[in-house]
Short mmCIF file of C-alpha atoms and ligand atoms in Angstrom, two decimals:
data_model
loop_
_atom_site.label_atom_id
_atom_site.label_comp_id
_atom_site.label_asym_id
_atom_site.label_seq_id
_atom_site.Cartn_x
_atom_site.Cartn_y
_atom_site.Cartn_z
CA UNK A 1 -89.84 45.95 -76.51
CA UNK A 2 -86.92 47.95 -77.46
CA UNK A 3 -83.51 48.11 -76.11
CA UNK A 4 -83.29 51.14 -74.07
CA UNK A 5 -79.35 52.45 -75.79
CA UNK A 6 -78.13 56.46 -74.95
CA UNK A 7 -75.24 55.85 -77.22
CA UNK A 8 -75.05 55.16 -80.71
CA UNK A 9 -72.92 51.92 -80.99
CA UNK A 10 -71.07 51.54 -83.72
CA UNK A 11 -70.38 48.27 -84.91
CA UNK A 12 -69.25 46.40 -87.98
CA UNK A 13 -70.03 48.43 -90.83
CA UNK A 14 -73.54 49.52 -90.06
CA UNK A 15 -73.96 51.90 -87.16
CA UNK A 16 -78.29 51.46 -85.89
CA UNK A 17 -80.57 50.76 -83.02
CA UNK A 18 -80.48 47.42 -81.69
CA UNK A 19 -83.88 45.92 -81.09
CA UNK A 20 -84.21 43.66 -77.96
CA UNK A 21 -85.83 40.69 -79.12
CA UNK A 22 -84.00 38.57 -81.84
CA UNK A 23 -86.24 38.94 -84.99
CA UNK A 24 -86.20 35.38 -86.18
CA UNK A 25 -84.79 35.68 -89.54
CA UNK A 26 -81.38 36.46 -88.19
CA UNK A 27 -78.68 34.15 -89.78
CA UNK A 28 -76.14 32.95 -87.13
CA UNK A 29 -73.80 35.34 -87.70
CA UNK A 30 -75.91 38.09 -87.65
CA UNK A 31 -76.97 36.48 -84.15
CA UNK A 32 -73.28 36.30 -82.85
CA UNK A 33 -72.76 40.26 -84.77
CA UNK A 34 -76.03 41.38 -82.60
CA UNK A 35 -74.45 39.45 -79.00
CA UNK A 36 -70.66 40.61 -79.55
CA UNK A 37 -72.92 44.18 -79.47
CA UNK A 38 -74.45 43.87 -76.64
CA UNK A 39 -71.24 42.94 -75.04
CA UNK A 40 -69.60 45.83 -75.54
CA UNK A 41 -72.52 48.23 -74.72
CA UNK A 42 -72.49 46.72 -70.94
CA UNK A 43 -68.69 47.05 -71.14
CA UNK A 44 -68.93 50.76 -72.41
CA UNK A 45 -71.41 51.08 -69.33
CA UNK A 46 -68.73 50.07 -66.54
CA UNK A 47 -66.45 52.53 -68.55
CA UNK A 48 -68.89 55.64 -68.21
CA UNK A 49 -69.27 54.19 -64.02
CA UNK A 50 -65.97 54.26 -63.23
CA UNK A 51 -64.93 57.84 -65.05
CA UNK A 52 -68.10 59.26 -63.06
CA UNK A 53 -66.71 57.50 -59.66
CA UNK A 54 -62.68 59.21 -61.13
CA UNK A 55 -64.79 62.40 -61.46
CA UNK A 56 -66.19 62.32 -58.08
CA UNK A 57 -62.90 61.78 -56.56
CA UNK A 58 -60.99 64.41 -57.60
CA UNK A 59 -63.93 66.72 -57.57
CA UNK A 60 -63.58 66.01 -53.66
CA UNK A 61 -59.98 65.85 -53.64
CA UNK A 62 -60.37 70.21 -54.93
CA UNK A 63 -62.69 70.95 -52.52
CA UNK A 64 -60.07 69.70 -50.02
CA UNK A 65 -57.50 71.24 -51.51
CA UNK A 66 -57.98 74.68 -49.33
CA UNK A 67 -58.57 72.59 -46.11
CA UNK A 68 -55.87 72.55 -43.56
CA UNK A 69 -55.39 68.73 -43.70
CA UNK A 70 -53.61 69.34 -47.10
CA UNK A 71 -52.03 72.65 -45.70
CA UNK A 72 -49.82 70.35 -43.95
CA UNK A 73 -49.54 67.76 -46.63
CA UNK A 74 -47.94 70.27 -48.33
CA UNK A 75 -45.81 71.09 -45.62
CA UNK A 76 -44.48 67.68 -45.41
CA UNK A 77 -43.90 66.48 -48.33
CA UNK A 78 -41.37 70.07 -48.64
CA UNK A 79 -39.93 69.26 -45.18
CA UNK A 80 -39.18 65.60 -46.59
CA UNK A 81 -37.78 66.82 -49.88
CA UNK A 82 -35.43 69.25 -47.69
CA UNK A 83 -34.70 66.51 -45.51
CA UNK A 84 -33.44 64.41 -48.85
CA UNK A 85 -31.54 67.11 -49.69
CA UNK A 86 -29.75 67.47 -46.60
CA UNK A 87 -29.05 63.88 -47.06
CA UNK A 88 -27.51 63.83 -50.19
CA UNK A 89 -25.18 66.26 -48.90
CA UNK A 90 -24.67 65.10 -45.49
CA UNK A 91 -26.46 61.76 -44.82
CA UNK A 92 -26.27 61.75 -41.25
CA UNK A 93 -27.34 65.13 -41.16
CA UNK A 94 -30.61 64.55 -43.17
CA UNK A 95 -31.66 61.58 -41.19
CA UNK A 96 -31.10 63.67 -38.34
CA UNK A 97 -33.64 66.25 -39.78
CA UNK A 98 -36.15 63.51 -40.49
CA UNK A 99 -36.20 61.98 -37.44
CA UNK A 100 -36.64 65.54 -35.70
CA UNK A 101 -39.40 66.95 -37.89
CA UNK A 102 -41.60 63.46 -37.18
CA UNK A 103 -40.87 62.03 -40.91
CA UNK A 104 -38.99 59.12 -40.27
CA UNK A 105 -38.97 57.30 -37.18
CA UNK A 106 -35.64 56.58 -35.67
CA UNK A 107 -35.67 52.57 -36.25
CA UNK A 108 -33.28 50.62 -38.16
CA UNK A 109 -35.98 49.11 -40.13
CA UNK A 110 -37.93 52.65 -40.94
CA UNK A 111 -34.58 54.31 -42.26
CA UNK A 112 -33.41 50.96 -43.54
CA UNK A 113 -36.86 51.44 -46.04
CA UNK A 114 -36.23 54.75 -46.34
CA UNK A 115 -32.83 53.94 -48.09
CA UNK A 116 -33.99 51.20 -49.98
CA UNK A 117 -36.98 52.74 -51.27
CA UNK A 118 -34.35 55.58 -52.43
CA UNK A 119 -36.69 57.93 -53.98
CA UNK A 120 -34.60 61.08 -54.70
CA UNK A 121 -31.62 59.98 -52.64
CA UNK A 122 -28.37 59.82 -54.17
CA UNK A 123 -26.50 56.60 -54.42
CA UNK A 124 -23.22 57.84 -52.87
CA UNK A 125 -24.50 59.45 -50.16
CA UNK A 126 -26.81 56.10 -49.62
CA UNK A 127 -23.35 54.08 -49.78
CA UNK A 128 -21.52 56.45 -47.46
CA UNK A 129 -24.40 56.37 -44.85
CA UNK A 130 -24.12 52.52 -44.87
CA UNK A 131 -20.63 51.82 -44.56
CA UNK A 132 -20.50 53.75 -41.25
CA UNK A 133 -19.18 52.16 -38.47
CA UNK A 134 -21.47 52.83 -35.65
CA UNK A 135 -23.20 49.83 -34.31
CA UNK A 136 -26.67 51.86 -35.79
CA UNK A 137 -26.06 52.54 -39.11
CA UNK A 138 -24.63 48.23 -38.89
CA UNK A 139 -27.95 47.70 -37.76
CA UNK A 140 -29.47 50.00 -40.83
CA UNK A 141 -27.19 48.05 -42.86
CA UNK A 142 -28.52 44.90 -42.06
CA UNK A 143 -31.93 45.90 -41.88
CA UNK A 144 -31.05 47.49 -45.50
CA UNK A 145 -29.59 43.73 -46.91
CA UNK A 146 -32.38 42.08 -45.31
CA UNK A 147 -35.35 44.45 -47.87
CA UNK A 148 -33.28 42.90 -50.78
CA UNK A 149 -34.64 39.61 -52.05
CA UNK A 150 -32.28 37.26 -53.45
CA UNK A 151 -34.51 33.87 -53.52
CA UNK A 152 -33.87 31.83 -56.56
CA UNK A 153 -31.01 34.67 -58.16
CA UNK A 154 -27.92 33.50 -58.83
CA UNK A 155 -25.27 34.81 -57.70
CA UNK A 156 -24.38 37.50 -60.48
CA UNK A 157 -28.19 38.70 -60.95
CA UNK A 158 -28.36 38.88 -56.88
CA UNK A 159 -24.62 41.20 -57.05
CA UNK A 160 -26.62 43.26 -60.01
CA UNK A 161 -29.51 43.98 -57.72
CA UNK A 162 -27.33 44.81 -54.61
CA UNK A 163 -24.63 46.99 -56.44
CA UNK A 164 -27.57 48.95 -58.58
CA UNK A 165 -28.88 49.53 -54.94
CA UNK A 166 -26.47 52.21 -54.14
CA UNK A 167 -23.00 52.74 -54.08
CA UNK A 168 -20.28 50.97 -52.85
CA UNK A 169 -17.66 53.01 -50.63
CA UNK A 170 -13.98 52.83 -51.62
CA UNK A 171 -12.70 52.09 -48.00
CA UNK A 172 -11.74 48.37 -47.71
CA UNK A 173 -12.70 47.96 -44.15
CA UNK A 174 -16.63 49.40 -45.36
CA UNK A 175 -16.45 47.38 -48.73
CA UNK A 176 -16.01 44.25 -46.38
CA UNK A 177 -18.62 44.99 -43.80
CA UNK A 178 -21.04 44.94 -46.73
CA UNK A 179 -20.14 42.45 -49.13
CA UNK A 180 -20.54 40.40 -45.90
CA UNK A 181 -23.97 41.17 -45.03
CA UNK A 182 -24.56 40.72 -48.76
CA UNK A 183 -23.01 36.98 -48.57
CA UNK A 184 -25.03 36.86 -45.67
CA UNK A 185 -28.21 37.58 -46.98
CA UNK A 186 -27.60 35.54 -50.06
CA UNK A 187 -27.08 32.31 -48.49
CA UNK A 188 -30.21 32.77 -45.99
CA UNK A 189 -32.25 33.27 -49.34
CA UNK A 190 -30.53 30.19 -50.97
CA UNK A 191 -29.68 27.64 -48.60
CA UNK A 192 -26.96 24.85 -49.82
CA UNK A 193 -25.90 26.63 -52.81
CA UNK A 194 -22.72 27.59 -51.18
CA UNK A 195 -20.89 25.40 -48.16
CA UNK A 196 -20.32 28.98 -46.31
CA UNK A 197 -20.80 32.28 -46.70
CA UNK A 198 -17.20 33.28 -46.33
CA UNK A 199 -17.37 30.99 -50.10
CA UNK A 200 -20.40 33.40 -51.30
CA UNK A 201 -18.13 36.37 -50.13
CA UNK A 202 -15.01 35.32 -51.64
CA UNK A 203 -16.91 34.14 -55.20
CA UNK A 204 -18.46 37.29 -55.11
CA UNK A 205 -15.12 38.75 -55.50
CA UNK A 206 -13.94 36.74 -57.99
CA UNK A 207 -16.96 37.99 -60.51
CA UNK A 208 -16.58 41.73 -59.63
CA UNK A 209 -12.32 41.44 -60.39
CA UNK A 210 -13.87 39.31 -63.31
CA UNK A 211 -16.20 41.68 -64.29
CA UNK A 212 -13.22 44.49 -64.55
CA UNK A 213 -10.51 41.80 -66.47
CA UNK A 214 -13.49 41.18 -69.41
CA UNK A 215 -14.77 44.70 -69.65
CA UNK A 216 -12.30 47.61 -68.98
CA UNK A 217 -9.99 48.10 -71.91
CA UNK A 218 -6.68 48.73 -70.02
CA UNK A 219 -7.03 45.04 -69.21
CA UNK A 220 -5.10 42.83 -71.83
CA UNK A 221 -5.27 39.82 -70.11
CA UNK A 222 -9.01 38.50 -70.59
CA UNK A 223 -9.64 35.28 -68.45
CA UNK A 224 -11.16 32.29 -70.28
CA UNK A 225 -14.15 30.51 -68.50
CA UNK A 226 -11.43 28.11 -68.20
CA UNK A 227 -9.40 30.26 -65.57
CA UNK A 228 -12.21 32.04 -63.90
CA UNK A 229 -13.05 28.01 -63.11
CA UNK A 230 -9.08 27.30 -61.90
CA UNK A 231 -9.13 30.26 -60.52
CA UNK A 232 -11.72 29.57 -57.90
CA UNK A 233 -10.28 26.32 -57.04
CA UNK A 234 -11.09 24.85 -53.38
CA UNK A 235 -12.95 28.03 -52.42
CA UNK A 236 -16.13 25.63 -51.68
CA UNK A 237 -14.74 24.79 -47.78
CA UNK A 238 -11.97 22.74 -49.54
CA UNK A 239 -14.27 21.15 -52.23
CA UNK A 240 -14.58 22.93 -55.83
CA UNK A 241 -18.24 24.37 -56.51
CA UNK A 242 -20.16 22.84 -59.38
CA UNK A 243 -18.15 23.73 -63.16
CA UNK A 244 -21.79 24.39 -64.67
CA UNK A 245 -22.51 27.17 -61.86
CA UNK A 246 -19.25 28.93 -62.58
CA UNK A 247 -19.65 28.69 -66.50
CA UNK A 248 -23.20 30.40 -65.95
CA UNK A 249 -21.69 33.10 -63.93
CA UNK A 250 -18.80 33.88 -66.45
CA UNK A 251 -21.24 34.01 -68.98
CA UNK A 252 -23.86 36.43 -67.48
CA UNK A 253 -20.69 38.98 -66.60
CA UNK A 254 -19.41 38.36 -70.17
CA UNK A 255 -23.00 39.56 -71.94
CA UNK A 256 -23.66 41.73 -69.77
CA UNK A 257 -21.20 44.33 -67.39
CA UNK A 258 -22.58 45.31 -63.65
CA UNK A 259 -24.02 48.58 -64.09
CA UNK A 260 -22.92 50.45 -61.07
CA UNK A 261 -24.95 53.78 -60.13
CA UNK A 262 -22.52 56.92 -60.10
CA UNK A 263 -20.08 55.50 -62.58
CA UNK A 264 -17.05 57.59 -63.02
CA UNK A 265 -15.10 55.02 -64.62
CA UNK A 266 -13.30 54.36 -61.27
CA UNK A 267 -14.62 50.67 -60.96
CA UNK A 268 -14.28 48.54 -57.38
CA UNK A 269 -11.33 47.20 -58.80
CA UNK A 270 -9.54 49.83 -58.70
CA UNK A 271 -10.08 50.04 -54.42
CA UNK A 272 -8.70 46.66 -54.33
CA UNK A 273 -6.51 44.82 -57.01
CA UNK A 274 -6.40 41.76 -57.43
CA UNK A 275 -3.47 40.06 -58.64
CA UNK A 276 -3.84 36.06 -58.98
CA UNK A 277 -2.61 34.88 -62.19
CA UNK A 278 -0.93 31.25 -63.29
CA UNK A 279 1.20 30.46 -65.97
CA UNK A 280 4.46 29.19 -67.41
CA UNK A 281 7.41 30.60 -66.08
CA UNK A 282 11.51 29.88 -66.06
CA UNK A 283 12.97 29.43 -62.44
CA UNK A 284 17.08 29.72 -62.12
CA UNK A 285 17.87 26.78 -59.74
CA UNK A 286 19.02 27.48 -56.43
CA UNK A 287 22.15 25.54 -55.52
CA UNK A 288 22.46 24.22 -59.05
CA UNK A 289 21.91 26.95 -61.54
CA UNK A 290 19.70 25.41 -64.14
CA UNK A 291 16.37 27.12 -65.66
CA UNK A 292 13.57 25.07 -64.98
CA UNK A 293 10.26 25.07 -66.36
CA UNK A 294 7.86 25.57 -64.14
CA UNK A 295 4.01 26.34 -63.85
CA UNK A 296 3.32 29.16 -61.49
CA UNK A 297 0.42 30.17 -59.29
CA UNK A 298 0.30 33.60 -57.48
CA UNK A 299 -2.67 33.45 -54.74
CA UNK A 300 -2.99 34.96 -51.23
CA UNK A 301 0.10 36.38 -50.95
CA UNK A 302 2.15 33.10 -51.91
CA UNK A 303 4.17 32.41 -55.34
CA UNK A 304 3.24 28.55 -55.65
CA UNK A 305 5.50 26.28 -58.53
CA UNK A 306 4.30 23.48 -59.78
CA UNK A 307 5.61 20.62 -62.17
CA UNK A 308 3.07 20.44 -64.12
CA UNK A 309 -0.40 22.06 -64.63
CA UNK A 310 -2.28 18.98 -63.50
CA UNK A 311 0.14 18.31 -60.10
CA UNK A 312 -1.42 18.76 -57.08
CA UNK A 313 1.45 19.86 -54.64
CA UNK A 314 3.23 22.01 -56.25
CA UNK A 315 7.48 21.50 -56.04
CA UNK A 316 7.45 24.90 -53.99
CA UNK A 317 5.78 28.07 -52.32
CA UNK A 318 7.42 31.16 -51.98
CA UNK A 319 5.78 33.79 -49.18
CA UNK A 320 6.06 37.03 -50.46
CA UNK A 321 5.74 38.56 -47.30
CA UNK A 322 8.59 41.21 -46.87
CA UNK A 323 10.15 40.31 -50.07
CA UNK A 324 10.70 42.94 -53.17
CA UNK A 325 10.94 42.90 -56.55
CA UNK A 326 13.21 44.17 -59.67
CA UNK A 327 13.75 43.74 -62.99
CA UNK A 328 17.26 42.08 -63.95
CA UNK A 329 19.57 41.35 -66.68
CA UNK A 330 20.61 37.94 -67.79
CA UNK A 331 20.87 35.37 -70.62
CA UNK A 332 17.76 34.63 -70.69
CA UNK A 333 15.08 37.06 -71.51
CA UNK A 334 12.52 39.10 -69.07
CA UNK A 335 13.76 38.66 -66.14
CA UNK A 336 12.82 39.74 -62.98
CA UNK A 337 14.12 38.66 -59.14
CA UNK A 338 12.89 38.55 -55.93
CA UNK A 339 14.98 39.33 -52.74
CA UNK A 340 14.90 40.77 -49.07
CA UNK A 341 15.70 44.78 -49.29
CA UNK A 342 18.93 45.30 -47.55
CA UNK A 343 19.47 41.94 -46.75
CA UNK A 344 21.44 40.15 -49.49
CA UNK A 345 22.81 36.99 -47.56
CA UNK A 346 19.83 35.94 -45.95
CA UNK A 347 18.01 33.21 -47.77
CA UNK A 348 14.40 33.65 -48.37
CA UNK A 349 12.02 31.70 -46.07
CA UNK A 350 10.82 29.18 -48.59
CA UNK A 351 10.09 25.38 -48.73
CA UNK A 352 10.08 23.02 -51.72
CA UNK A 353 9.52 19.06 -52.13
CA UNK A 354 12.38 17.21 -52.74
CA UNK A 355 12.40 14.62 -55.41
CA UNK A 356 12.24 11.61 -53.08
CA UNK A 357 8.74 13.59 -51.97
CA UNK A 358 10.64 15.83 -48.55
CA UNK A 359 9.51 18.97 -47.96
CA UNK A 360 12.51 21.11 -46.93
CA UNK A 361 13.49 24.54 -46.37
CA UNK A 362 14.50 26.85 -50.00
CA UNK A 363 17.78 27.79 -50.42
CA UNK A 364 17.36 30.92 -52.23
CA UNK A 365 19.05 34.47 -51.80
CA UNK A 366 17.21 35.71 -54.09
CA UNK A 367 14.37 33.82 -56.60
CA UNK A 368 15.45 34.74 -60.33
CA UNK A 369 12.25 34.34 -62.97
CA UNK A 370 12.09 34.51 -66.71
CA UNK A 371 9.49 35.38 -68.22
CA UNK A 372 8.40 34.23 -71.86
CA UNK A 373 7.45 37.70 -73.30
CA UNK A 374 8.37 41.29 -71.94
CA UNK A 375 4.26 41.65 -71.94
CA UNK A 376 4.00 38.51 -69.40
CA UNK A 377 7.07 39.96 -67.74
CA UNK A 378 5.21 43.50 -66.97
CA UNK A 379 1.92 41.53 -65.96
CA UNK A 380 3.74 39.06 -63.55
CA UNK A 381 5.73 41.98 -62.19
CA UNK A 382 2.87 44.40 -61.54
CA UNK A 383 0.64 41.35 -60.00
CA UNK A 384 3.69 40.08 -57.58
CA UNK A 385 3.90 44.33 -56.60
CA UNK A 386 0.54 44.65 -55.71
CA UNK A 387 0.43 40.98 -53.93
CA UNK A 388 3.69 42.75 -51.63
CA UNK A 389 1.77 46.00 -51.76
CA UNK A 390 -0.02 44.95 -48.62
CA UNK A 391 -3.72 46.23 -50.41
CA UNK A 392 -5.89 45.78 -46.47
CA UNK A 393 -8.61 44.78 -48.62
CA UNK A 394 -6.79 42.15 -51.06
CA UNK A 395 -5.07 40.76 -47.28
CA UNK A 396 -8.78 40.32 -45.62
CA UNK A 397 -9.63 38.55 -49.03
CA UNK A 398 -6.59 36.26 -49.04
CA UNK A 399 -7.34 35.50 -45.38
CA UNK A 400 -10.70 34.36 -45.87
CA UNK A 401 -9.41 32.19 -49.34
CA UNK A 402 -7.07 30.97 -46.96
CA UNK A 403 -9.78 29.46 -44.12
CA UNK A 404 -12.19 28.60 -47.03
CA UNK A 405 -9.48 26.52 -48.94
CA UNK A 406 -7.78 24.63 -46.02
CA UNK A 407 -11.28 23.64 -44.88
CA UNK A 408 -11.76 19.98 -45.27
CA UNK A 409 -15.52 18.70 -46.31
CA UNK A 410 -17.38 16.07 -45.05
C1 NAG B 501 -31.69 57.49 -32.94
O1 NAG B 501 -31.46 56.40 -32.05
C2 NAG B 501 -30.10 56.12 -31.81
C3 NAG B 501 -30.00 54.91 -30.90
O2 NAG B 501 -31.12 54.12 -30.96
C4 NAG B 501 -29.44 57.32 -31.16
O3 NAG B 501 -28.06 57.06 -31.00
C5 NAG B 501 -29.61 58.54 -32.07
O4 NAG B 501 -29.10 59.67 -31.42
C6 NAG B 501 -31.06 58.76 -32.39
N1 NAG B 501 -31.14 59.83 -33.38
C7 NAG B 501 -31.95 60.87 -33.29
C8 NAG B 501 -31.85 61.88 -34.35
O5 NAG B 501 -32.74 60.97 -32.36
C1 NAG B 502 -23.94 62.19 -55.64
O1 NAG B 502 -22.96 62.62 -54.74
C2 NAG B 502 -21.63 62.49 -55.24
C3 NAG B 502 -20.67 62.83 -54.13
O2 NAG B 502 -21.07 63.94 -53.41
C4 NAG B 502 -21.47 63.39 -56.46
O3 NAG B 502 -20.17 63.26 -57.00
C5 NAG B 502 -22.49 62.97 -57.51
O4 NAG B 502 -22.43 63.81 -58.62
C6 NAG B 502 -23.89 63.00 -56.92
N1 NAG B 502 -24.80 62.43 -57.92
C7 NAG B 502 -25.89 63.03 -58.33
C8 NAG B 502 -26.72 62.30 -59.33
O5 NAG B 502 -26.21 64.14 -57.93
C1 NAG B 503 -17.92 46.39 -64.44
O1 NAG B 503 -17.23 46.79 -65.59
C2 NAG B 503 -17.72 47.96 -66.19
C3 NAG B 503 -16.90 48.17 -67.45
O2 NAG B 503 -15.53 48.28 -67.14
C4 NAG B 503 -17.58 49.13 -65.22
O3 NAG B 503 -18.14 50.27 -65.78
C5 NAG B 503 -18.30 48.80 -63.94
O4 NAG B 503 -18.08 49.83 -63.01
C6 NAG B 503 -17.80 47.49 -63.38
N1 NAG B 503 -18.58 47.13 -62.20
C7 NAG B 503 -18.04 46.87 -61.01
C8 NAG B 503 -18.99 46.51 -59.93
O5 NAG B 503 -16.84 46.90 -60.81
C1 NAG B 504 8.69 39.39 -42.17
O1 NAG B 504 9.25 40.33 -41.28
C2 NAG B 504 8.68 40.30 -39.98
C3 NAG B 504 9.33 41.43 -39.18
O2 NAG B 504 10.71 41.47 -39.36
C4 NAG B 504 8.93 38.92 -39.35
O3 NAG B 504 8.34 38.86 -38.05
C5 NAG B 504 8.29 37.85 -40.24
O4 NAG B 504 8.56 36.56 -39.71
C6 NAG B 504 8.84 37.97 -41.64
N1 NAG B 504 8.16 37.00 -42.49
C7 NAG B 504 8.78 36.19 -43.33
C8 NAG B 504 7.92 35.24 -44.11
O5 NAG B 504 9.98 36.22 -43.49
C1 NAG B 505 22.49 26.19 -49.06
O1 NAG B 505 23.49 26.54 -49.96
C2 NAG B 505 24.77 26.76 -49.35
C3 NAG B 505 25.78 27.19 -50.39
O2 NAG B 505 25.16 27.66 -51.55
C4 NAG B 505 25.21 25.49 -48.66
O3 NAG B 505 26.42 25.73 -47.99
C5 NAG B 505 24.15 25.04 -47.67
O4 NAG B 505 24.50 23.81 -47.12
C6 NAG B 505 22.81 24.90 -48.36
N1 NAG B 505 21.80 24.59 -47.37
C7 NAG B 505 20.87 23.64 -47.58
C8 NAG B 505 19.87 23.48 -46.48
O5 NAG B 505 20.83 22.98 -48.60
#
């Protein structure tokens, strides 16, 4: 008997007929040569099966093409790219068409999807339609978190996946309704990494101002892991979260920016500034006009001095709360002062430790700083102005540092 073969296999150098039976003087490898044929005839079989079966299908799929069950397919599919349209321009609006036309039902969930899945929908307009503040389009934006899966991510690859997803609104009240559902989600997807979520919220912060300090130019002042790690301090409800987490973090922001969609160069940080920053600073005495040495902390909204680096309560805290700021002349370099406009008696509510460990009341007029180069003088300066500035977003964030760090652990 004879193989039964409608196509000429080519194989190996010699191209022939392949007869069924094994004549017996075939060497081994002329026996494996003759199998590996055989193989790929039955494969090349399958092949021709499933191109006939492809054939088939779209043979069908042009006869239907004249029937009215495609008529209408047609129809929809332009009623749903109009309807994307009229979103990107007005989002409400083009949800409203949807809905109306019978192409989107009006659920959360379904126009939650319909977001996510994004096809053809621009990122602004995606961003805009989220942020609202009607109890629906909360719901949407929970429904919207919710499609986002964040199991196993760390942080800064779940914020790379959420901020790619559209685009964040510049209105501080919106920014916060979302970075919240974001924390939100986050922790549900990764219990116990964080104690709460206001700590996944406020950490999250810290890596997009981080983000900003490492990458855009016009910032001088690039943090070292070091700071990013002092700089989150306490956030854990009281406790510090693990160094090796934070170092990982810094790292993955330091190869690699966020990619935001829609960038015009106007990154978050420029919606909400934020101006912690520690470091060596001269302080003119108060009663007794000495300079001391001291190390300063500026975080949520309070000018903290400290001894040394390693103390842990510092020697004073200044509120800046209705306090300005100028630049002044003196002996000593780079100077700058803080005082109460039009008020030049009062003394500054302030409190400091005494050095038999009392905390009492400041007794300052005015705070007079010097600064150890005019650059540190502008930086200080510019961070104590926009920690007076009253930012509504930097406040909420300082408020929520605030609960997080005077939370005690147990
Ligand atoms: C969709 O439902 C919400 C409340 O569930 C309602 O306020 C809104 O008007 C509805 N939208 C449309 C286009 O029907
Ligand atoms: C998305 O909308 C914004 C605001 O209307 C616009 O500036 C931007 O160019 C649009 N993006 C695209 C890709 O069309
Ligand atoms: C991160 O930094 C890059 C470079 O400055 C910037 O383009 C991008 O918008 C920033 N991302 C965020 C989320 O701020
Ligand atoms: C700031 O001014 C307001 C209104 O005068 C006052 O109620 C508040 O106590 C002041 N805060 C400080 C820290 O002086
Ligand atoms: C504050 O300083 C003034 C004079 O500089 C002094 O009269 C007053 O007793 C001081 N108050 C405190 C609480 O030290």
């Amino acid at each position: 008997r004879t193989l039964q073969i409608d196509t000429e296999i080519k194989s190996g150098e010699r191209g022939k007929m392949l007869p069924a039976q094994l004549p017996d003087d075939l060497t081994p490898e002329e026996q494996q040569e003759l199998e590996n044929i055989r193989r790929r005839k039955q494969e090349l079989q399958e092949d021709i099966q499933r191109l006939k079966d492809e054939i088939a299908e779209v043979t069908s799929e042009i006869e239907n093409l004249g029937s009215t069950e495609e008529r209408k397919n047609m129809q929809r599919n332009k009623q749903v790219a109009m309807g994307r349209k009229k979103f990107n321009m007005d989002p409400k609006k083009g949800i409203q068409f949807l809905i109306e036309n019978d192409l989107l039902k009006n659920t959360s969930d379904d126009i939650a999807q319909f977001l996510y899945k994004g096809e053809g929908l621009n990122k602004t307009a995606i961003g805009d339609y989220l942020g609202e503040r009607d109890d629906f389009n909360i719901q949407v934006l929970h429904a919207f978190v919710e499609l986002h899966e964040f199991t196993d991510l760390n942080l800064v690859q779940a914020l790379r996946q959420f901020l790619w997803s559209f685009r964040l609104p510049g209105e501080a009240q919106k920014i916060d309704r979302m970075m919240e559902a974001f924390a939100q989600r986050y922790c549900q997807c990764n219990p116990g990494v964080f104690q709460s979520t206001d700590t996944c919220y406020i950490l999250s912060f810290a890596i997009i101002m981080l983000n900003t300090s490492l990458h855009n130019p016009n910032v001088k002042d690039k943090p070292t892991v070091e700071r990013f790690i002092s700089m989150n301090r306490g956030i854990n409800d009281g406790g510090d979260l693990p160094e090796d987490l934070l170092r990982n973090l810094y790292d993955s922001i330091k190869n690699e920016p966020f990619k935001i969609p829609e960038d015009d160069g106007n990154d978050l940080t420029h919606t909400f500034f934020n101006p912690d920053r520690e470091g060596w600073l001269l302080k003119l005495g108060g009663r007794v006009k000495t300079w001391k040495r001291r190390w300063f902390i500026l975080t949520d909204n309070c000018l903290y001095y400290f001894e040394y680096t390693t103390d842990k309560e510092p020697r004073g805290i200044i509120p800046l709360e209705n306090l300005s700021i100028k630049e002044v002349e003196d002996k000593k370099p780079n100077c700058f002062e803080l005082f109460i406009p039009d008020n030049k008696d009062q003394v500054i509510k302030a409190c400091k430790t005494e050095a038999d460990g009392r905390v009492v009341e400041g007794n300052h007029t005015f705070y007079r700083i010097s600064a150890p180069t005019a650059e540190e003088k502008d930086e200080w300066m510019n961070s104590i102005k926009a920690a007076i500035s009253r930012d509504p977003f930097y406040e909420m964030l300082a408020a929520r540092k605030k609960k997080v760090s005077s939370m005690k652990r147990h």
